[in-house]
Amino acid sequence: MAISQKKNDTMTTNYSKRWQLHIFTTVVGMLAMSLGIAQNQVSGTITDLDGTPLVGVSVFYQSSTEGILSNGDGTYTIDLPARADSLIFSYLGYKKEERWISAANSAITLDVQLSPQALSTDEVVVVGYGVQRKSDLTGSISSVDAEEIQRIPTPNLGQALQGKVAGVQITPSSGAPGAGAIIRIRGVGTLNNASPLFVVDGMLTDNIDFLNLNDVSSVEVLKDASATAIYGSRGANGVIIISTNKGTAGPTQFSVNSYYGIQEITNFIDLTNAQEYAILSNELAMNDGRPEVFEDPLIFGEGTNWQDEIYQRAPIQNYQIAANGGNEKVNFNISADFFSQEGIIKGSKYDRATLRINNQYKLTKNIRLGHNLAFSYIANENAAGVVGNAYRSDPTVPVVDSLGNFGNTSVRASTANPVAQIEFNNNFGRALRSLGNVYLEMDFLKDFTFRSNLGLDGEAFQTKNFTPVFFVSSIQQNDTNVISVGAGYNGSLLWENTLTYSKEWEKHRLNVLGGVTAQSFRSENLGGSRRNVAEEDANFYFLSSGQLNGQTNFNSAFEWAMLSYLARVNYTFDNRYLFTASFRADGSSRFGVNNRYGYFPSFAAGWNIHEERFFSNVPFINRLKLRASWGQIGNDKIGAYAGIPQVDRGLGAVFGPGEILNIGASIINLSNPDIRWEETSQTDIGIELGAFEDKLLVEVDYYSRVTNDILVSVPIPDYVGSRSDPVINAARVLNRGWDVNLNWRHQIGDFVYGIGGVASTVYNEVLALGEGREEILGGGLGVGGLLGTRTVVGQPIGAFYGYQVAGVFQNEEELSTLPSVGIEQPGDLRFVDVNDDGEITPDDRTFLGSPIPNFVYGFNLRLGFKGLELTADFNGQSGNKLINAKQMARFGTPNFERVYLDRWNGEGSSNTEPRVTNGGHNYEVSDRFIYDGSFMRLRNLQLSYQLPAKASRAIRFSNIRLFINGTNLITWTNYPGYTPEISSGSVISVGIDNGQYPIAKVFTSGIQANF
């Protein structure tokens, strides 16, 4: 039965007028009217030899430590120097170009073409609160060009970075449309939120779902304490700095980027067909002492393939247009983008429209006013729970019966009909988000720059879920329709004021930064539900259309704030010796008054050995740097009110002579005013090498990171009366490993080729959990309350814990002589007697592996000949384990994976797969359900053609590039599920496959053009 077309969603969303939006509107209006005063500049376009604009080219003066990056259309604008100087153009994989610029009195237009050559490290890198030459860096920072991330057809930057940065593990949160990614930088260093901080054009945020990839000009990943300590507690899990395209002076240039593609499921899980299911069901019934279910299993054929019924080929598309230009007074970059992705599961969809306005206004020669503003609107439809039901549904049941009614899959399998589930699902989400900043910069006293930055991040969202009246089975029915509505707001306000002193003289370069920042956060949720909506139509999906009786509602909110002081010194002597020191003090309202502030220092040093005279005669090594750093950073990612007691109203208690129910209020969470910041100490030692005229670049880092005073709840006696355990500083976690980055690129005539790779190792160990807390159990398996992970001292966070399988009991003799639980029968699993006491008890459980991979890697290949280019990206990981919890959750007689066909059905028939049953110790947590999570994936394959410059100009375009693309084409793995990338928001519940939305294989074609 075809799923009926969903009714047009005509819901109108009324969002509260938030003060943040008023500020944005006022500021944009003021800036639009501001004409400013002209300042002389150098501007132009940077292209390759074919006329293709180059994005993210470093542009800086020889005598300066600061510079800028070229925009999405290759344009740039930089102020004229105070005195004559060399202007440097540096780009990875191209020859460095140098142009002499005099201190002229009028604007200069300078277009530059770069020639492909070896890789270069003399480029400008964005760091915290500024930019710095890569040759002067003392911290561990990885840069990714815009071109690298824009090849992946995804709305999420995290997924686009997968396999491109050493020391970073990125796992898709799911394959659902618009899904994000779980990012872990150098392992998991806390038992709380381990996600990194994102900085978008200076605005600090924890969510970048709004970001359009075509707006991104560069991405820097800050990994060690020297690089991240300037962000204090916000940088405890690493920092990802994202720069977007900026406006440049010159004639307005337009760019168009678009693609269209088709998605399909990468692979299906091997499930039994109707005949095989009937055979196994009869055998299971007999093993459980019940009569056979089917009279003649052989009458069934293939039956219903429920995976075929819910999965589809689905379109994905993206369209962007951008304008970039300006004059001596105003520079602008404006872009608009629309992304649409239907899910490979019917009934799921994600649409996003974004608008970005990045402008800068010259008020005087020394004063600049600017803004980077992004607005996004997101609409999605969800299809939750369908994957698990399609996996378990009875294949002997048709989608619809002979009367046209949906088939009842609950008789034997105790599951909902997944097709009916999609049909009756009306789950919508809407969100309107604005993120950006307005800044003022002022140069004074020749070497000083003051910057004031006001940042805003506001999101208003709404959810609606309508369930109509329907009946499919006793477990899949609804006798009165229900409308549930939720609305809320998340907002953050950031105000930063920094002062920078930058000076060069003789052999010295000095940069000193100091500042004060303040940021506040607020979140509020409001919702309710009603029954018996007047009409089952989208126009009536409002609470007021339902009856008052039986209504429910909820409302919650929290807010917190931070105040910080920061300082940093960068010093370079003779381009050889490098020194960096930084300090940040963070105060957070999340902590009690006793320990509100945390103090986070860092120190780093570097040595450019290739600048030494004794190294000048080394024939093939032209760059060599040693660097080392140490620092401390904090983490406060706990609840907003952990440091103060919380009281709840509406609590009932029976007491008094008449034993009357009394309603009152009570403390539900005990406070701990002495809790303090988690503190992470990290040491990093690195080496950077360039050889064969920078055709080969190598970066190797060793790091060791110990997080102390991790915030963890500890048990207290029940008679205390607290709903949850108090939080204290108790745990310690170690992460250590290696990061390696290798790149080789060479040109022979018109032929260019390159190969690059990143690899990282991580060793994770819990060093302490605190008094009273011997273990942390987690990882719900969705069956019988079983938990799959156990976090203890000496093991990784979230390690799997259960029984080791020794084989299958073949006969009664083995049952009587080998250690057992005491309830087994021939054909049941035989567990290892770990403690050798002659019986199987819970004490025989042991650790069965870790979901944390100990090796993560990615590599890429590039071949280019004139305008034709072929690129391939691979990524993978190894050393981790996964739990296939889908196999364990058995209620009734759900469908079987085909591995069950190899079950024990008589002595000697199998020593690995037990007899088919629906319970007992065969479904305890054991390595029967644990698989190797290693994989390697062909992440992306792209073939592109750049039209010759003459051909493009003939049709009034500056350049045209056509491409075809394949994503997630092949995955090499032994895991039998949809994907070996199983994520979780909780660090103690990773790697458990309860039926995650599969990732998609994507084929796209598109065009990029400038005019």
PDB file of N, CA and C in Angstrom, residues 272-312:
ATOM      1  N   THR A 272      15.897 -12.880   7.913  1.00  0.00           N
ATOM      2  CA  THR A 272      15.273 -14.068   7.330  1.00  0.00           C
ATOM      3  C   THR A 272      14.015 -13.678   6.566  1.00  0.00           C
ATOM      4  N   ASN A 273      13.728 -14.443   5.510  1.00  0.00           N
ATOM      5  CA  ASN A 273      12.481 -14.221   4.778  1.00  0.00           C
ATOM      6  C   ASN A 273      11.342 -14.954   5.492  1.00  0.00           C
ATOM      7  N   ALA A 274      10.159 -14.914   4.883  1.00  0.00           N
ATOM      8  CA  ALA A 274       8.971 -15.454   5.555  1.00  0.00           C
ATOM      9  C   ALA A 274       9.104 -16.948   5.848  1.00  0.00           C
ATOM     10  N   GLN A 275       9.609 -17.730   4.892  1.00  0.00           N
ATOM     11  CA  GLN A 275       9.738 -19.167   5.102  1.00  0.00           C
ATOM     12  C   GLN A 275      10.745 -19.481   6.188  1.00  0.00           C
ATOM     13  N   GLU A 276      11.893 -18.822   6.139  1.00  0.00           N
ATOM     14  CA  GLU A 276      12.918 -19.056   7.153  1.00  0.00           C
ATOM     15  C   GLU A 276      12.426 -18.605   8.534  1.00  0.00           C
ATOM     16  N   TYR A 277      11.719 -17.505   8.561  1.00  0.00           N
ATOM     17  CA  TYR A 277      11.164 -17.021   9.823  1.00  0.00           C
ATOM     18  C   TYR A 277      10.185 -18.037  10.411  1.00  0.00           C
ATOM     19  N   ALA A 278       9.332 -18.614   9.567  1.00  0.00           N
ATOM     20  CA  ALA A 278       8.353 -19.589  10.045  1.00  0.00           C
ATOM     21  C   ALA A 278       9.039 -20.830  10.612  1.00  0.00           C
ATOM     22  N   ILE A 279      10.103 -21.285   9.954  1.00  0.00           N
ATOM     23  CA  ILE A 279      10.836 -22.455  10.438  1.00  0.00           C
ATOM     24  C   ILE A 279      11.450 -22.164  11.811  1.00  0.00           C
ATOM     25  N   LEU A 280      12.124 -21.012  11.926  1.00  0.00           N
ATOM     26  CA  LEU A 280      12.753 -20.666  13.196  1.00  0.00           C
ATOM     27  C   LEU A 280      11.717 -20.412  14.288  1.00  0.00           C
ATOM     28  N   SER A 281      10.566 -19.838  13.928  1.00  0.00           N
ATOM     29  CA  SER A 281       9.522 -19.569  14.922  1.00  0.00           C
ATOM     30  C   SER A 281       8.970 -20.869  15.496  1.00  0.00           C
ATOM     31  N   ASN A 282       8.766 -21.864  14.632  1.00  0.00           N
ATOM     32  CA  ASN A 282       8.303 -23.171  15.120  1.00  0.00           C
ATOM     33  C   ASN A 282       9.331 -23.803  16.043  1.00  0.00           C
ATOM     34  N   GLU A 283      10.572 -23.705  15.647  1.00  0.00           N
ATOM     35  CA  GLU A 283      11.636 -24.296  16.458  1.00  0.00           C
ATOM     36  C   GLU A 283      11.750 -23.570  17.797  1.00  0.00           C
ATOM     37  N   LEU A 284      11.613 -22.262  17.781  1.00  0.00           N
ATOM     38  CA  LEU A 284      11.660 -21.489  19.019  1.00  0.00           C
ATOM     39  C   LEU A 284      10.519 -21.868  19.952  1.00  0.00           C
ATOM     40  N   ALA A 285       9.300 -22.018  19.379  1.00  0.00           N
ATOM     41  CA  ALA A 285       8.143 -22.377  20.202  1.00  0.00           C
ATOM     42  C   ALA A 285       8.352 -23.728  20.878  1.00  0.00           C
ATOM     43  N   MET A 286       8.859 -24.684  20.123  1.00  0.00           N
ATOM     44  CA  MET A 286       9.100 -26.000  20.707  1.00  0.00           C
ATOM     45  C   MET A 286      10.173 -25.943  21.788  1.00  0.00           C
ATOM     46  N   ASN A 287      11.242 -25.157  21.558  1.00  0.00           N
ATOM     47  CA  ASN A 287      12.299 -25.023  22.564  1.00  0.00           C
ATOM     48  C   ASN A 287      11.784 -24.381  23.846  1.00  0.00           C
ATOM     49  N   ASP A 288      10.763 -23.539  23.710  1.00  0.00           N
ATOM     50  CA  ASP A 288      10.180 -22.882  24.879  1.00  0.00           C
ATOM     51  C   ASP A 288       8.987 -23.643  25.452  1.00  0.00           C
ATOM     52  N   GLY A 289       8.734 -24.835  24.912  1.00  0.00           N
ATOM     53  CA  GLY A 289       7.664 -25.666  25.440  1.00  0.00           C
ATOM     54  C   GLY A 289       6.280 -25.262  24.981  1.00  0.00           C
ATOM     55  N   ARG A 290       6.168 -24.639  23.812  1.00  0.00           N
ATOM     56  CA  ARG A 290       4.865 -24.240  23.259  1.00  0.00           C
ATOM     57  C   ARG A 290       4.631 -24.963  21.945  1.00  0.00           C
ATOM     58  N   PRO A 291       3.377 -25.033  21.499  1.00  0.00           N
ATOM     59  CA  PRO A 291       3.103 -25.684  20.215  1.00  0.00           C
ATOM     60  C   PRO A 291       3.624 -24.857  19.055  1.00  0.00           C
ATOM     61  N   GLU A 292       3.795 -25.527  17.914  1.00  0.00           N
ATOM     62  CA  GLU A 292       4.297 -24.833  16.733  1.00  0.00           C
ATOM     63  C   GLU A 292       3.351 -23.707  16.313  1.00  0.00           C
ATOM     64  N   VAL A 293       3.932 -22.674  15.755  1.00  0.00           N
ATOM     65  CA  VAL A 293       3.157 -21.495  15.361  1.00  0.00           C
ATOM     66  C   VAL A 293       2.560 -21.675  13.974  1.00  0.00           C
ATOM     67  N   PHE A 294       3.315 -22.259  13.053  1.00  0.00           N
ATOM     68  CA  PHE A 294       2.888 -22.406  11.665  1.00  0.00           C
ATOM     69  C   PHE A 294       2.710 -23.881  11.335  1.00  0.00           C
ATOM     70  N   GLU A 295       1.596 -24.208  10.682  1.00  0.00           N
ATOM     71  CA  GLU A 295       1.349 -25.601  10.297  1.00  0.00           C
ATOM     72  C   GLU A 295       2.338 -26.069   9.255  1.00  0.00           C
ATOM     73  N   ASP A 296       2.582 -25.245   8.246  1.00  0.00           N
ATOM     74  CA  ASP A 296       3.486 -25.643   7.169  1.00  0.00           C
ATOM     75  C   ASP A 296       4.333 -24.444   6.754  1.00  0.00           C
ATOM     76  N   PRO A 297       5.513 -24.264   7.323  1.00  0.00           N
ATOM     77  CA  PRO A 297       6.357 -23.119   6.959  1.00  0.00           C
ATOM     78  C   PRO A 297       6.731 -23.074   5.479  1.00  0.00           C
ATOM     79  N   LEU A 298       6.684 -24.238   4.804  1.00  0.00           N
ATOM     80  CA  LEU A 298       7.127 -24.270   3.408  1.00  0.00           C
ATOM     81  C   LEU A 298       6.164 -23.570   2.449  1.00  0.00           C
ATOM     82  N   ILE A 299       4.961 -23.228   2.942  1.00  0.00           N
ATOM     83  CA  ILE A 299       4.021 -22.535   2.034  1.00  0.00           C
ATOM     84  C   ILE A 299       4.394 -21.065   1.862  1.00  0.00           C
ATOM     85  N   PHE A 300       5.279 -20.579   2.715  1.00  0.00           N
ATOM     86  CA  PHE A 300       5.677 -19.172   2.615  1.00  0.00           C
ATOM     87  C   PHE A 300       6.849 -19.029   1.658  1.00  0.00           C
ATOM     88  N   GLY A 301       6.869 -17.932   0.970  1.00  0.00           N
ATOM     89  CA  GLY A 301       8.000 -17.606   0.113  1.00  0.00           C
ATOM     90  C   GLY A 301       8.872 -16.549   0.768  1.00  0.00           C
ATOM     91  N   GLU A 302       9.156 -15.497  -0.005  1.00  0.00           N
ATOM     92  CA  GLU A 302       9.963 -14.413   0.532  1.00  0.00           C
ATOM     93  C   GLU A 302       9.187 -13.588   1.553  1.00  0.00           C
ATOM     94  N   GLY A 303       7.892 -13.433   1.350  1.00  0.00           N
ATOM     95  CA  GLY A 303       7.097 -12.644   2.274  1.00  0.00           C
ATOM     96  C   GLY A 303       7.363 -11.160   2.132  1.00  0.00           C
ATOM     97  N   THR A 304       7.114 -10.427   3.193  1.00  0.00           N
ATOM     98  CA  THR A 304       7.270  -8.971   3.181  1.00  0.00           C
ATOM     99  C   THR A 304       8.669  -8.591   3.637  1.00  0.00           C
ATOM    100  N   ASN A 305       9.357  -7.860   2.780  1.00  0.00           N
ATOM    101  CA  ASN A 305      10.649  -7.294   3.170  1.00  0.00           C
ATOM    102  C   ASN A 305      10.383  -5.886   3.699  1.00  0.00           C
ATOM    103  N   TRP A 306      10.293  -5.771   5.008  1.00  0.00           N
ATOM    104  CA  TRP A 306       9.906  -4.502   5.609  1.00  0.00           C
ATOM    105  C   TRP A 306      10.937  -3.408   5.372  1.00  0.00           C
ATOM    106  N   GLN A 307      12.193  -3.788   5.175  1.00  0.00           N
ATOM    107  CA  GLN A 307      13.197  -2.772   4.858  1.00  0.00           C
ATOM    108  C   GLN A 307      12.900  -2.136   3.500  1.00  0.00           C
ATOM    109  N   ASP A 308      12.497  -2.964   2.537  1.00  0.00           N
ATOM    110  CA  ASP A 308      12.131  -2.404   1.231  1.00  0.00           C
ATOM    111  C   ASP A 308      10.941  -1.462   1.334  1.00  0.00           C
ATOM    112  N   GLU A 309      10.070  -1.706   2.296  1.00  0.00           N
ATOM    113  CA  GLU A 309       8.843  -0.921   2.405  1.00  0.00           C
ATOM    114  C   GLU A 309       9.067   0.458   3.010  1.00  0.00           C
ATOM    115  N   ILE A 310      10.077   0.606   3.867  1.00  0.00           N
ATOM    116  CA  ILE A 310      10.251   1.910   4.529  1.00  0.00           C
ATOM    117  C   ILE A 310      11.369   2.742   3.925  1.00  0.00           C
ATOM    118  N   TYR A 311      12.320   2.092   3.230  1.00  0.00           N
ATOM    119  CA  TYR A 311      13.430   2.854   2.658  1.00  0.00           C
ATOM    120  C   TYR A 311      13.110   3.247   1.220  1.00  0.00           C
ATOM    121  N   GLN A 312      13.683   4.363   0.800  1.00  0.00           N
ATOM    122  CA  GLN A 312      13.419   4.891  -0.529  1.00  0.00           C
ATOM    123  C   GLN A 312      14.667   5.575  -1.069  1.00  0.00           C
TER     124      GLN A 312
END
